[in-house]
XYZ file of C-alpha atoms in Angstrom:
724
model
C 3.190 15.633 14.080
C 5.829 13.243 12.815
C 6.667 10.488 15.238
C 9.507 8.067 14.716
C 9.484 5.038 16.966
C 12.227 2.449 16.920
C 11.897 -0.691 18.969
C 9.732 0.667 21.704
C 11.199 4.169 22.005
C 9.439 7.126 20.413
C 9.889 10.833 19.957
C 7.951 13.667 18.439
C 9.460 15.322 15.414
C 6.873 17.915 14.413
C 3.926 19.253 15.011
C -19.642 0.081 0.950
C -19.670 -1.866 4.148
C -17.515 -3.095 6.977
C -18.046 -3.886 10.643
C -15.524 -3.286 13.470
C -15.537 -4.342 17.120
C -12.801 -2.933 19.352
C -11.659 -3.100 22.926
C -8.708 -1.590 24.794
C -6.962 -1.001 28.105
C -7.459 1.812 30.566
C -7.591 1.911 34.360
C -10.331 4.357 35.232
C -13.071 5.114 37.680
C -16.646 5.111 36.345
C -17.186 8.225 34.263
C -20.269 10.419 34.167
C -20.798 10.773 30.439
C -23.497 13.414 30.788
C -21.077 16.239 29.937
C -19.200 16.683 26.666
C -15.852 17.065 28.447
C -16.302 13.722 30.213
C -17.336 12.044 26.965
C -14.227 13.339 25.183
C -11.983 12.168 28.033
C -13.622 8.736 28.006
C -13.222 8.438 24.233
C -9.553 9.389 24.394
C -8.954 6.937 27.229
C -10.581 4.145 25.237
C -8.431 5.076 22.239
C -5.370 4.794 24.445
C -6.543 1.441 25.697
C -6.998 0.223 22.128
C -3.441 1.291 21.351
C -2.165 -0.821 24.265
C -3.444 -3.958 22.568
C -1.135 -3.512 19.606
C 2.535 -3.482 20.559
C 5.252 -2.107 18.316
C 8.114 -3.116 20.587
C 10.930 -4.268 18.345
C 9.452 -2.773 15.182
C 10.389 0.426 13.368
C 7.451 2.830 13.321
C 7.261 6.096 11.396
C 4.130 8.149 12.060
C 2.600 11.091 10.241
C -0.424 12.877 11.682
C -3.129 15.053 10.155
C -1.233 18.278 10.855
C 1.767 17.104 8.843
C -0.472 15.939 5.981
C -2.154 19.364 5.953
C 1.289 21.019 5.735
C 2.394 18.966 2.708
C 2.116 20.421 -0.798
C -1.440 19.442 -1.698
C -2.502 19.052 1.923
C -5.470 16.733 2.408
C -5.864 16.583 -1.377
C -2.626 14.566 -1.493
C -3.297 10.986 -2.686
C -2.711 8.499 0.115
C 0.155 6.774 -1.725
C 2.008 10.105 -1.936
C 1.790 10.415 1.859
C 3.363 6.972 2.288
C 6.076 7.771 -0.285
C 7.455 10.377 2.134
C 8.265 7.634 4.659
C 11.600 5.748 4.930
C 12.591 3.225 2.223
C 9.458 3.501 0.126
C 10.056 3.265 -3.633
C 7.687 4.785 -6.190
C 6.222 2.592 -8.933
C 3.684 3.031 -11.715
C -0.103 2.804 -11.236
C 0.220 4.544 -7.864
C 1.967 1.530 -6.347
C 4.851 1.703 -3.897
C 7.350 -0.828 -2.565
C 8.728 -1.064 0.959
C 12.113 -2.628 1.708
C 12.373 -4.369 -1.665
C 8.985 -6.098 -1.458
C 6.517 -5.958 -4.331
C 3.441 -5.712 -2.143
C 3.129 -7.602 1.141
C 1.345 -4.722 2.869
C -1.342 -5.046 5.509
C -3.753 -2.173 6.116
C -5.211 -1.664 9.578
C -7.826 0.990 10.360
C -8.459 1.741 14.041
C -6.738 -1.529 14.907
C -8.777 -3.651 12.488
C -7.222 -5.649 9.637
C -8.819 -4.859 6.290
C -9.039 -7.918 4.025
C -7.127 -7.472 0.800
C -8.993 -6.239 -2.241
C -8.556 -6.134 -6.001
C -7.176 -2.744 -6.955
C -4.481 -1.556 -9.341
C -4.952 2.177 -9.889
C -7.378 3.109 -7.133
C -6.616 4.508 -3.682
C -9.127 2.972 -1.267
C -7.686 5.009 1.624
C -8.040 8.790 1.763
C -5.823 11.321 3.535
C -8.900 13.308 4.598
C -10.057 10.815 7.215
C -6.589 10.162 8.641
C -5.849 11.360 12.162
C -2.493 9.574 11.997
C -0.895 6.912 9.813
C 2.068 4.748 10.786
C 4.347 2.602 8.674
C 5.484 -0.359 10.799
C 8.372 -2.411 9.413
C 11.235 -4.611 10.537
C 11.137 -7.739 12.669
C 7.469 -7.555 13.605
C 5.932 -8.806 16.873
C 3.785 -11.940 16.778
C 0.472 -10.079 16.377
C 1.464 -9.002 12.849
C 1.308 -11.691 10.203
C 0.218 -12.774 6.722
C 1.432 -9.530 5.111
C 4.722 -8.488 6.703
C 6.549 -6.138 4.286
C 4.901 -3.264 6.120
C 1.872 -2.484 8.253
C -0.033 0.644 7.220
C -1.730 1.475 10.510
C -4.375 4.225 10.255
C -6.186 5.963 13.075
C -9.214 7.862 11.782
C -10.616 11.179 12.852
C -13.779 11.219 14.943
C -16.449 13.744 15.770
C -15.437 14.130 19.417
C -11.776 15.039 18.970
C -12.252 16.740 15.578
C -15.710 18.385 15.583
C -16.734 20.552 12.670
C -15.342 20.196 9.194
C -14.776 21.899 5.870
C -16.022 22.147 2.331
C -13.322 22.566 -0.313
C -12.587 22.776 -4.009
C -9.194 21.936 -5.515
C -8.003 21.828 -9.094
C -5.646 22.992 -11.795
C -3.411 21.251 -14.333
C -4.613 18.209 -16.281
C -8.184 19.596 -15.997
C -8.234 18.519 -12.355
C -11.401 19.254 -10.382
C -11.838 17.875 -6.853
C -14.652 19.067 -4.576
C -14.708 17.532 -1.090
C -16.590 17.649 2.207
C -15.599 16.582 5.720
C -17.672 16.928 8.865
C -17.723 15.520 12.370
C -19.967 15.983 15.362
C -22.302 14.179 17.707
C -24.906 14.294 20.414
C -24.506 12.888 23.891
C -22.436 9.700 23.798
C -22.862 9.293 20.032
C -20.422 10.855 17.553
C -19.611 10.612 13.886
C -17.128 11.697 11.219
C -17.835 11.570 7.481
C -15.921 12.585 4.395
C -16.504 12.375 0.661
C -14.920 13.674 -2.524
C -15.170 13.522 -6.296
C -12.101 13.677 -8.555
C -11.911 14.200 -12.283
C -8.747 14.803 -14.324
C -6.933 13.941 -17.559
C -3.998 12.173 -15.891
C -5.632 9.169 -14.291
C -2.658 6.891 -14.973
C 0.967 7.830 -15.579
C 1.788 9.095 -19.058
C 3.295 6.366 -21.289
C 5.442 8.830 -23.265
C 6.394 11.608 -20.844
C 3.838 14.050 -22.242
C 2.055 16.361 -19.817
C -1.125 15.774 -21.849
C -1.265 12.026 -22.557
C -3.828 10.655 -24.994
C -6.946 8.938 -23.597
C -6.174 9.253 -19.856
C -9.293 10.610 -18.173
C -10.433 9.383 -14.792
C -13.432 9.957 -12.548
C -13.255 8.784 -8.946
C -15.552 8.837 -5.931
C -14.430 8.292 -2.335
C -16.494 8.149 0.821
C -15.843 7.232 4.449
C -17.839 7.295 7.654
C -16.943 6.541 11.273
C -19.654 6.288 13.937
C -19.244 5.436 17.612
C -21.333 5.206 20.747
C -19.796 5.145 24.231
C -21.879 2.739 26.281
C -20.079 3.418 29.565
C -16.580 4.138 30.837
C -15.336 0.711 29.706
C -17.333 -0.100 26.566
C -17.698 1.424 23.123
C -19.193 0.222 19.879
C -18.193 1.672 16.526
C -19.027 1.317 12.887
C -16.946 2.403 9.931
C -17.781 2.259 6.254
C -15.761 3.145 3.181
C -16.273 3.175 -0.562
C -14.041 3.954 -3.549
C -15.125 3.791 -7.192
C -12.807 4.686 -10.036
C -13.138 4.711 -13.826
C -9.914 4.907 -15.843
C -9.047 5.247 -19.477
C -5.842 3.387 -20.369
C -3.513 5.990 -21.955
C -2.129 5.533 -25.469
C 1.125 6.111 -27.287
C 0.951 8.118 -30.492
C 1.846 6.923 -33.973
C 2.537 3.219 -33.336
C 1.167 0.508 -35.635
C 0.702 -3.229 -34.900
C 3.911 -5.211 -35.502
C 2.716 -8.837 -35.143
C 1.517 -9.035 -38.759
C -2.047 -10.104 -37.944
C -5.196 -9.229 -39.873
C -8.576 -9.166 -38.112
C -11.748 -9.040 -40.192
C -9.749 -7.529 -43.021
C -8.084 -4.863 -40.811
C -4.277 -4.933 -40.419
C -3.419 -1.294 -39.614
C -4.601 0.467 -36.457
C -3.047 3.714 -35.091
C -2.212 3.314 -31.416
C -3.785 6.683 -30.559
C -7.179 5.232 -31.479
C -7.088 2.469 -28.850
C -9.954 2.651 -26.343
C -9.227 0.448 -23.316
C -11.024 1.158 -20.033
C -10.910 -0.154 -16.486
C -13.323 0.215 -13.563
C -12.437 -0.562 -9.947
C -14.795 -0.760 -6.970
C -13.911 -1.208 -3.309
C -16.353 -1.174 -0.395
C -15.555 -2.100 3.191
C -17.114 -1.902 6.600
C -16.347 -2.923 10.153
C -18.442 -3.183 13.311
C -16.434 -3.078 16.526
C -16.848 -3.476 20.220
C -14.123 -2.132 22.511
C -13.782 -3.118 26.150
C -11.165 -1.634 28.471
C -11.320 -2.077 32.213
C -8.624 -2.580 34.822
C -5.793 -4.758 33.510
C -7.700 -6.125 30.521
C -8.086 -4.737 27.011
C -10.042 -6.644 24.369
C -10.851 -5.731 20.794
C -13.215 -7.837 18.732
C -14.190 -7.022 15.166
C -16.191 -8.366 12.266
C -15.216 -7.070 8.852
C -16.463 -7.303 5.275
C -14.928 -6.109 2.034
C -16.129 -6.185 -1.562
C -13.848 -5.375 -4.477
C -14.064 -5.818 -8.219
C -12.148 -4.925 -11.357
C -13.539 -4.767 -14.883
C -11.320 -4.361 -17.954
C -12.883 -3.594 -21.334
C -10.463 -3.994 -24.283
C -10.343 -2.288 -27.648
C -11.510 -4.479 -30.497
C -9.886 -5.110 -32.881
C -6.962 -2.966 -31.686
C -5.872 -5.152 -28.768
C -6.021 -8.271 -30.918
C -3.843 -6.660 -33.592
C -1.275 -5.307 -31.099
C -1.100 -8.178 -28.587
C -2.840 -11.212 -30.106
C -5.820 -11.097 -27.748
C -8.687 -8.726 -26.936
C -9.793 -9.826 -23.478
C -12.767 -8.701 -21.433
C -11.807 -9.432 -17.831
C -13.793 -9.323 -14.606
C -12.399 -10.152 -11.172
C -14.366 -9.997 -7.937
C -13.498 -10.777 -4.347
C -15.865 -10.825 -1.362
C -14.182 -11.285 2.016
C -15.463 -11.661 5.580
C -13.260 -11.719 8.678
C -13.448 -11.894 12.451
C -10.623 -10.559 14.597
C -10.124 -10.523 18.353
C -7.056 -9.177 20.183
C -6.453 -8.885 23.907
C -3.850 -7.502 26.278
C -3.497 -8.424 29.951
C -1.260 -6.312 32.195
C 0.104 -9.110 34.351
C 2.229 -6.760 36.438
C 4.379 -3.662 35.988
C 6.940 -5.602 33.939
C 4.829 -7.986 31.848
C 2.055 -7.507 29.326
C 0.590 -10.675 27.833
C -1.049 -10.336 24.419
C -3.026 -12.878 22.420
C -5.317 -12.883 19.436
C -7.324 -14.832 16.863
C -8.106 -14.046 13.235
C -10.339 -15.921 10.776
C -11.054 -14.875 7.201
C -12.864 -16.376 4.263
C -13.137 -14.936 0.791
C -14.605 -16.038 -2.478
C -12.995 -14.902 -5.708
C -14.395 -14.913 -9.224
C -12.236 -14.602 -12.335
C -14.084 -14.417 -15.670
C -12.540 -13.688 -19.062
C -13.845 -13.574 -22.608
C -10.985 -13.514 -25.112
C -11.085 -12.800 -28.832
C -8.160 -14.593 -30.517
C -7.141 -15.956 -33.895
C -6.669 -19.705 -34.337
C -3.208 -20.697 -35.589
C -1.322 -23.687 -36.945
C 1.587 -25.392 -35.169
C 3.946 -22.642 -36.349
C 1.750 -19.887 -34.902
C 0.469 -18.653 -38.266
C -3.189 -17.548 -38.162
C -5.537 -19.864 -40.079
C -8.062 -17.084 -40.710
C -8.605 -13.400 -39.994
C -11.954 -14.178 -38.329
C -11.508 -14.158 -34.520
C -12.756 -16.824 -32.135
C -14.046 -16.056 -28.643
C -12.786 -18.245 -25.777
C -14.521 -18.219 -22.377
C -12.423 -18.952 -19.288
C -14.377 -18.571 -16.032
C -13.588 -19.822 -12.575
C -13.964 -19.249 -8.856
C -12.416 -20.351 -5.583
C -12.881 -19.936 -1.831
C -10.042 -19.253 0.602
C -9.870 -19.753 4.371
C -7.255 -18.209 6.692
C -6.783 -19.041 10.373
C -4.295 -17.230 12.613
C -3.469 -17.143 16.324
C -0.683 -15.631 18.409
C 0.578 -15.391 21.984
C 3.357 -13.097 23.184
C 4.856 -11.514 26.276
C 6.366 -8.042 26.511
C 8.760 -8.309 29.470
C 10.868 -5.531 30.942
C 13.634 -7.686 32.358
C 15.530 -4.682 33.761
C 14.621 -0.979 33.649
C 16.665 -0.400 30.454
C 15.965 -3.663 28.596
C 12.647 -4.922 27.230
C 12.196 -8.212 25.415
C 9.133 -9.099 23.393
C 8.849 -12.768 22.477
C 6.049 -14.938 21.188
C 4.682 -17.468 18.733
C 2.306 -17.083 15.814
C 0.402 -19.774 13.923
C -1.026 -19.260 10.428
C -2.858 -21.651 8.142
C -4.542 -21.079 4.792
C -6.332 -23.172 2.177
C -6.915 -21.842 -1.347
C -5.332 -22.847 -4.681
C -2.580 -24.251 -2.466
C -2.508 -24.877 1.296
C 0.135 -24.460 3.976
C 0.700 -23.630 7.639
C 3.509 -22.513 9.889
C 4.302 -21.790 13.535
C 6.490 -18.695 13.598
C 8.725 -17.611 16.515
C 9.326 -13.905 17.078
C 11.740 -12.163 19.458
C 12.833 -8.534 19.844
C 15.120 -6.800 22.320
C 15.102 -3.053 23.046
C 17.938 -1.542 25.052
C 17.861 2.022 26.344
C 21.653 2.291 26.302
C 21.716 5.974 27.270
C 18.943 8.488 28.006
C 18.952 9.548 24.350
C 20.099 6.293 22.746
C 17.923 3.294 21.937
C 19.344 0.109 20.421
C 17.160 -2.664 19.038
C 17.543 -6.082 17.449
C 15.004 -8.658 16.355
C 14.267 -11.900 14.553
C 10.964 -12.943 13.004
C 9.904 -16.023 11.109
C 7.295 -15.206 8.463
C 4.776 -17.037 6.293
C 2.846 -15.062 3.668
C 0.115 -16.723 1.582
C -0.023 -15.727 -2.087
C -2.476 -12.862 -2.729
C -5.538 -15.026 -3.323
C -7.679 -12.274 -4.816
C -5.189 -11.851 -7.693
C -4.723 -15.517 -8.565
C -6.565 -16.450 -11.763
C -7.871 -19.855 -12.816
C -6.506 -19.640 -16.353
C -6.837 -22.817 -18.412
C -3.695 -22.408 -20.495
C -4.569 -25.426 -22.657
C -7.578 -23.464 -23.878
C -5.259 -21.030 -25.679
C -3.005 -23.580 -27.381
C -2.742 -22.902 -31.130
C -4.073 -19.363 -30.820
C -2.476 -15.939 -31.025
C -2.544 -15.930 -27.190
C -0.684 -19.207 -26.757
C 1.169 -19.525 -23.420
C 4.901 -18.876 -23.507
C 5.502 -21.977 -21.374
C 3.349 -25.071 -20.704
C 3.852 -24.916 -16.919
C 1.178 -23.364 -14.700
C 2.041 -24.172 -11.083
C -0.212 -22.394 -8.573
C 1.468 -19.683 -6.452
C 2.895 -20.874 -3.137
C 3.243 -19.356 0.334
C 6.436 -17.423 0.978
C 8.448 -18.397 4.069
C 11.250 -16.240 5.380
C 13.728 -15.511 8.150
C 13.947 -11.781 8.916
C 16.663 -10.053 10.958
C 16.737 -6.406 12.005
C 19.234 -4.208 13.878
C 19.242 -0.470 14.467
C 19.790 2.499 16.746
C 18.057 5.786 17.398
C 19.895 8.825 18.790
C 18.252 11.943 20.156
C 20.889 14.626 19.551
C 18.864 17.457 21.090
C 15.188 17.762 22.030
C 14.629 19.132 18.502
C 16.906 16.869 16.471
C 16.844 13.067 16.200
C 18.737 10.609 14.003
C 18.066 6.934 13.315
C 19.686 4.120 11.384
C 18.261 0.691 10.705
C 19.450 -2.422 8.861
C 17.708 -5.620 7.813
C 18.302 -8.940 6.099
C 15.639 -11.273 4.770
C 16.167 -14.778 3.411
C 13.119 -16.382 1.817
C 11.852 -19.478 0.054
C 9.130 -19.070 -2.593
C 9.509 -15.291 -2.598
C 6.251 -13.716 -3.838
C 6.365 -11.214 -6.681
C 3.679 -9.818 -8.975
C 3.652 -8.806 -12.622
C 1.408 -7.507 -15.368
C 1.067 -10.051 -18.169
C -1.127 -9.175 -21.135
C -3.326 -6.194 -21.931
C -5.677 -6.224 -18.881
C -4.077 -4.123 -16.156
C -4.366 -6.914 -13.604
C -1.426 -8.034 -11.489
C -0.610 -11.751 -11.323
C 1.399 -13.306 -8.456
C 4.279 -15.730 -8.999
C 7.137 -17.147 -6.911
C 10.902 -17.182 -7.048
C 12.214 -20.324 -5.398
C 14.869 -18.346 -3.512
C 14.952 -14.710 -2.441
C 17.319 -12.483 -0.513
C 16.805 -8.851 0.454
C 18.885 -6.567 2.605
C 19.416 -2.882 3.140
C 19.751 0.055 5.468
C 17.848 3.228 6.322
C 18.831 6.623 7.668
C 16.321 9.091 9.106
C 16.712 12.625 10.438
C 13.981 14.800 11.933
C 14.142 18.376 13.205
C 11.526 20.570 14.872
C 12.050 24.026 16.275
C 9.025 26.249 16.724
C 7.499 27.077 13.347
C 10.128 25.088 11.410
C 9.939 21.356 10.792
C 12.145 19.280 8.510
C 12.837 15.628 7.804
C 15.127 13.541 5.596
C 15.061 9.829 4.790
C 17.627 7.860 2.798
C 17.766 4.119 2.080
C 19.853 1.620 0.131
C 18.717 -1.899 -0.706
C 19.316 -5.066 -2.653
C 16.480 -7.430 -3.635
C 17.103 -10.544 -5.716
C 15.330 -13.762 -6.672
C 16.185 -17.011 -8.413
C 14.250 -19.746 -10.235
C 10.591 -18.965 -11.017
C 8.403 -21.624 -9.393
C 4.817 -20.731 -10.341
C 2.715 -19.127 -13.105
C 5.517 -20.086 -15.501
C 3.241 -19.835 -18.566
C 3.620 -16.038 -18.378
C 7.357 -16.217 -19.101
C 9.358 -17.015 -22.214
C 11.467 -20.180 -22.075
C 14.717 -18.222 -22.366
C 13.699 -16.094 -19.349
C 12.851 -19.165 -17.289
C 16.155 -20.779 -18.207
C 18.250 -17.769 -17.244
C 16.416 -17.102 -13.972
C 16.557 -20.801 -13.009
C 20.356 -20.585 -12.901
C 21.022 -16.989 -11.855
C 19.924 -14.623 -9.139
C 18.378 -11.558 -10.784
C 17.410 -8.184 -9.374
C 13.701 -7.981 -8.661
C 11.938 -5.618 -11.055
C 10.814 -3.359 -8.171
C 14.250 -3.027 -6.586
C 15.382 0.584 -6.266
C 18.911 0.500 -4.947
C 18.796 4.037 -3.549
C 15.809 6.131 -2.549
C 15.293 9.277 -0.516
C 12.539 11.614 0.575
C 12.462 14.788 2.575
C 10.518 17.897 3.333
C 10.475 21.230 5.111
C 7.625 23.372 6.400
C 7.664 26.850 7.916
C 4.718 28.726 9.431
C 4.872 32.530 9.403
C 1.838 33.997 11.082
C -1.075 32.494 9.098
C 0.989 31.609 6.019
C 2.726 28.270 5.629
C 5.470 27.530 3.118
C 6.323 23.912 2.391
C 8.311 21.732 0.024
C 9.086 18.045 -0.291
C 10.997 15.815 -2.680
C 11.373 12.246 -3.886
C 14.641 10.788 -5.162
C 15.037 7.408 -6.822
C 17.931 5.613 -8.478
C 15.422 3.941 -10.810
C 13.528 0.656 -10.880
C 14.842 -2.261 -12.931
C 14.663 -2.865 -16.684
C 15.993 -5.529 -19.053
C 19.605 -5.110 -20.202
C 19.873 -5.647 -23.979
C 22.874 -7.665 -25.137
C 25.053 -6.458 -28.022
C 23.762 -7.369 -31.473
C 24.307 -11.032 -32.254
C 24.908 -12.065 -28.634
C 22.537 -14.228 -26.575
C 22.426 -15.745 -23.124
C 23.174 -19.494 -22.815
C 19.384 -19.936 -22.830
C 18.702 -18.037 -26.069
C 17.658 -14.690 -24.650
C 18.735 -11.395 -26.141
C 18.703 -9.501 -22.841
C 19.457 -9.972 -19.129
C 16.169 -9.930 -17.171
C 16.098 -6.884 -14.868
C 19.790 -6.439 -15.661
C 19.911 -2.652 -15.471
C 18.208 0.218 -13.701
C 16.452 3.239 -15.125
C 18.062 6.693 -14.730
C 17.964 8.482 -11.393
C 15.433 11.232 -10.812
C 14.420 13.868 -8.295
C 10.928 15.347 -8.112
C 10.402 18.494 -6.033
C 6.973 19.783 -4.987
C 6.150 23.093 -3.284
C 3.121 24.570 -1.606
C 1.849 27.680 0.154
C -1.301 28.186 2.231
C -2.822 31.185 3.952
C -5.644 31.196 6.487
C -8.117 34.086 6.403
C -10.065 34.564 9.631
C -13.638 35.604 8.861
C -15.304 37.508 11.658
C -17.991 35.245 13.078
C -17.795 32.900 10.087
C -14.813 30.639 10.764
C -11.856 30.493 8.384
C -11.132 30.391 4.682
C -7.904 28.650 3.635
C -6.359 29.342 0.235
C -3.574 27.187 -1.163
C -1.266 27.133 -4.171
C 0.807 24.039 -5.041
C 3.296 23.163 -7.744
C 3.990 19.493 -8.476
C 7.413 18.741 -10.035
C 8.383 22.409 -9.940
C 11.484 21.859 -12.103
C 9.471 19.888 -14.694
C 11.802 16.897 -14.432
C 10.880 14.307 -17.079
C 11.647 10.813 -15.801
C 10.637 7.228 -16.416
C 9.162 5.064 -13.700
C 9.041 2.075 -16.092
C 10.305 1.678 -19.661
C 8.158 -1.331 -20.568
C 10.870 -3.971 -20.097
C 11.681 -6.259 -17.203
C 10.121 -9.303 -15.571
C 6.345 -8.831 -15.375
C 6.467 -5.214 -16.560
C 3.807 -3.862 -18.937
C 3.774 -0.550 -20.802
C 6.180 2.340 -20.053
C 5.146 5.023 -17.555
C 6.561 8.434 -16.698
C 6.339 10.537 -13.574
C 4.054 13.596 -13.572
C 5.204 16.723 -15.398
C 4.959 20.147 -13.805
C 1.478 20.980 -12.610
C -0.101 24.032 -10.948
C -2.980 23.627 -8.505
C -5.080 25.991 -6.384
C -7.649 25.353 -3.698
C -10.090 26.981 -1.306
C -11.394 25.427 1.902
C -14.107 26.943 4.095
C -14.476 25.753 7.675
C -17.824 24.417 8.878
C -18.946 24.389 12.483
C -16.528 24.258 15.397
C -13.010 22.904 14.952
C -10.271 21.981 17.359
């Protein structure tokens, strides 16, 4: 089902290693867990108690459940980022990235109420639609329990073997030589239950095409994903659980055809090198696990978790191609190992007040190692020889994060609820900072079908530590990889004031509308960019940032028909780059120091929508994405320059608008005594719209990328065991 929740009111629209400890609220008599029915009831009650710990009062929440994912074109084979792209004000970017409300990243992932430490990943999807029972996007003026990453909370509830017993084995494939076998299964015995899923993916479109071709050169990928959730109900008030996840991806970096090096370098006697012969590769690994204990009894809910996450990224360049094209051939390895402890509690003081409090501690150690082949140059940048030199630049750092919050959800009158609280965050890494942040939200049930909300939140977001490098820019002076600027200030924490106002109107039981508006004013706004050949994002700050926009949502459900529509408009600007300046040309720094510019990931208008209709055992579905285009540099007329010597306005224009439409059809065959067989047929980009996501220009933008061309896919899925 889709569920849209605005400021405390909700409605239904349609039908390798980490440790987690959880606890939640439920008032219940002791339960005899000797029967399966009692065990299921106890598990569901504990799930409900866990949900009471995390309030969304004052926040905008858009929820998609497993049934809706299954009804999408692609179904459970849909990459997780494509599921999120169907939510309000989410803009598509290259490398599978997406941006929410004009933020570059700033996303926090929670699985079964547990915060996952951030990892190093560019192309890979560490979350998988197959293990999702429901996923919510929480945005707006967030309550005090949400911090550190505040652009959006991706809140996932996983399937489990009690509520979703049985499973399926499937095969999916089609265009781009796609092959994707997968297995899911859940079950249990007594008070113990489990749910596991795994898949393998291979295709020839691992990364977006750089030239719009449906068959890009050198773009194969192989990926492995696995997830397991295990729980044991100790008694009616206690449960322990363990979840583990792993994602490994190997990617070829796709090539343009027929381009030759233009820098004029010669390496070991070689000066020509066709771009189609480049052989760059990247490998990404993510493993996480969480062990959890959940307690829920009477008026008290407590969740306590310990979490671990390992992630790494390895980039292997082409030699001598990268050196000829970019001035450096760099082997790069980044690794981050994080450990965290999280405890959240809710106390139902009385019928009108719920007190919530929590603690969070995290430490991670990051390694950044590079080995760069460059040519030595004179003061004018002219190579002294065609024999390359290898420069080693290795480093590491440890980060600590400490957070605490206290808040009260108070129903002051039957139609008005206020949620107010304080949050404290402190971090120490390449830089250090702390802040006490007030939060307040008001929800007013103006009429039986009308909910009005408003909120204010003070935010502090540390820079993404796992992406910060320890580059010694002096090491590359007088080389073909010389820094564009001598400044190398470490990234700083972003601090912001966030305001949100909106209303939700239930027109009929089947039809609901919502509008929402926001304004954010920030200091040291965090952005990220790709600088150089390794596909590794680097954080930097704008001294000042301002973002604002509005959203419109519509949802309709009537029997076998479900439909939804989201539209958003936004503005996102920054001024004066304050960190990692060595990545930018002097003329760029000069212009941005004196002018607000559009952020490269701003998409002024975006929309998504979908429709699904079930006729007997056949489902027809379609969805679409619309974008007004991300930003690109605006070239000046020939002979003209900015006052700072530049020949273009950074992020001064947007790419052309586009609409991508996908369709799907499934049919369920009931096999006598042998479960079901589901056949599906999907078409991605049915009208074969060719559109650019990036054109290779803009602040921190790398190579050009295009959206997927038309693709045809088929799949078969056979049920295993019992299903509900």
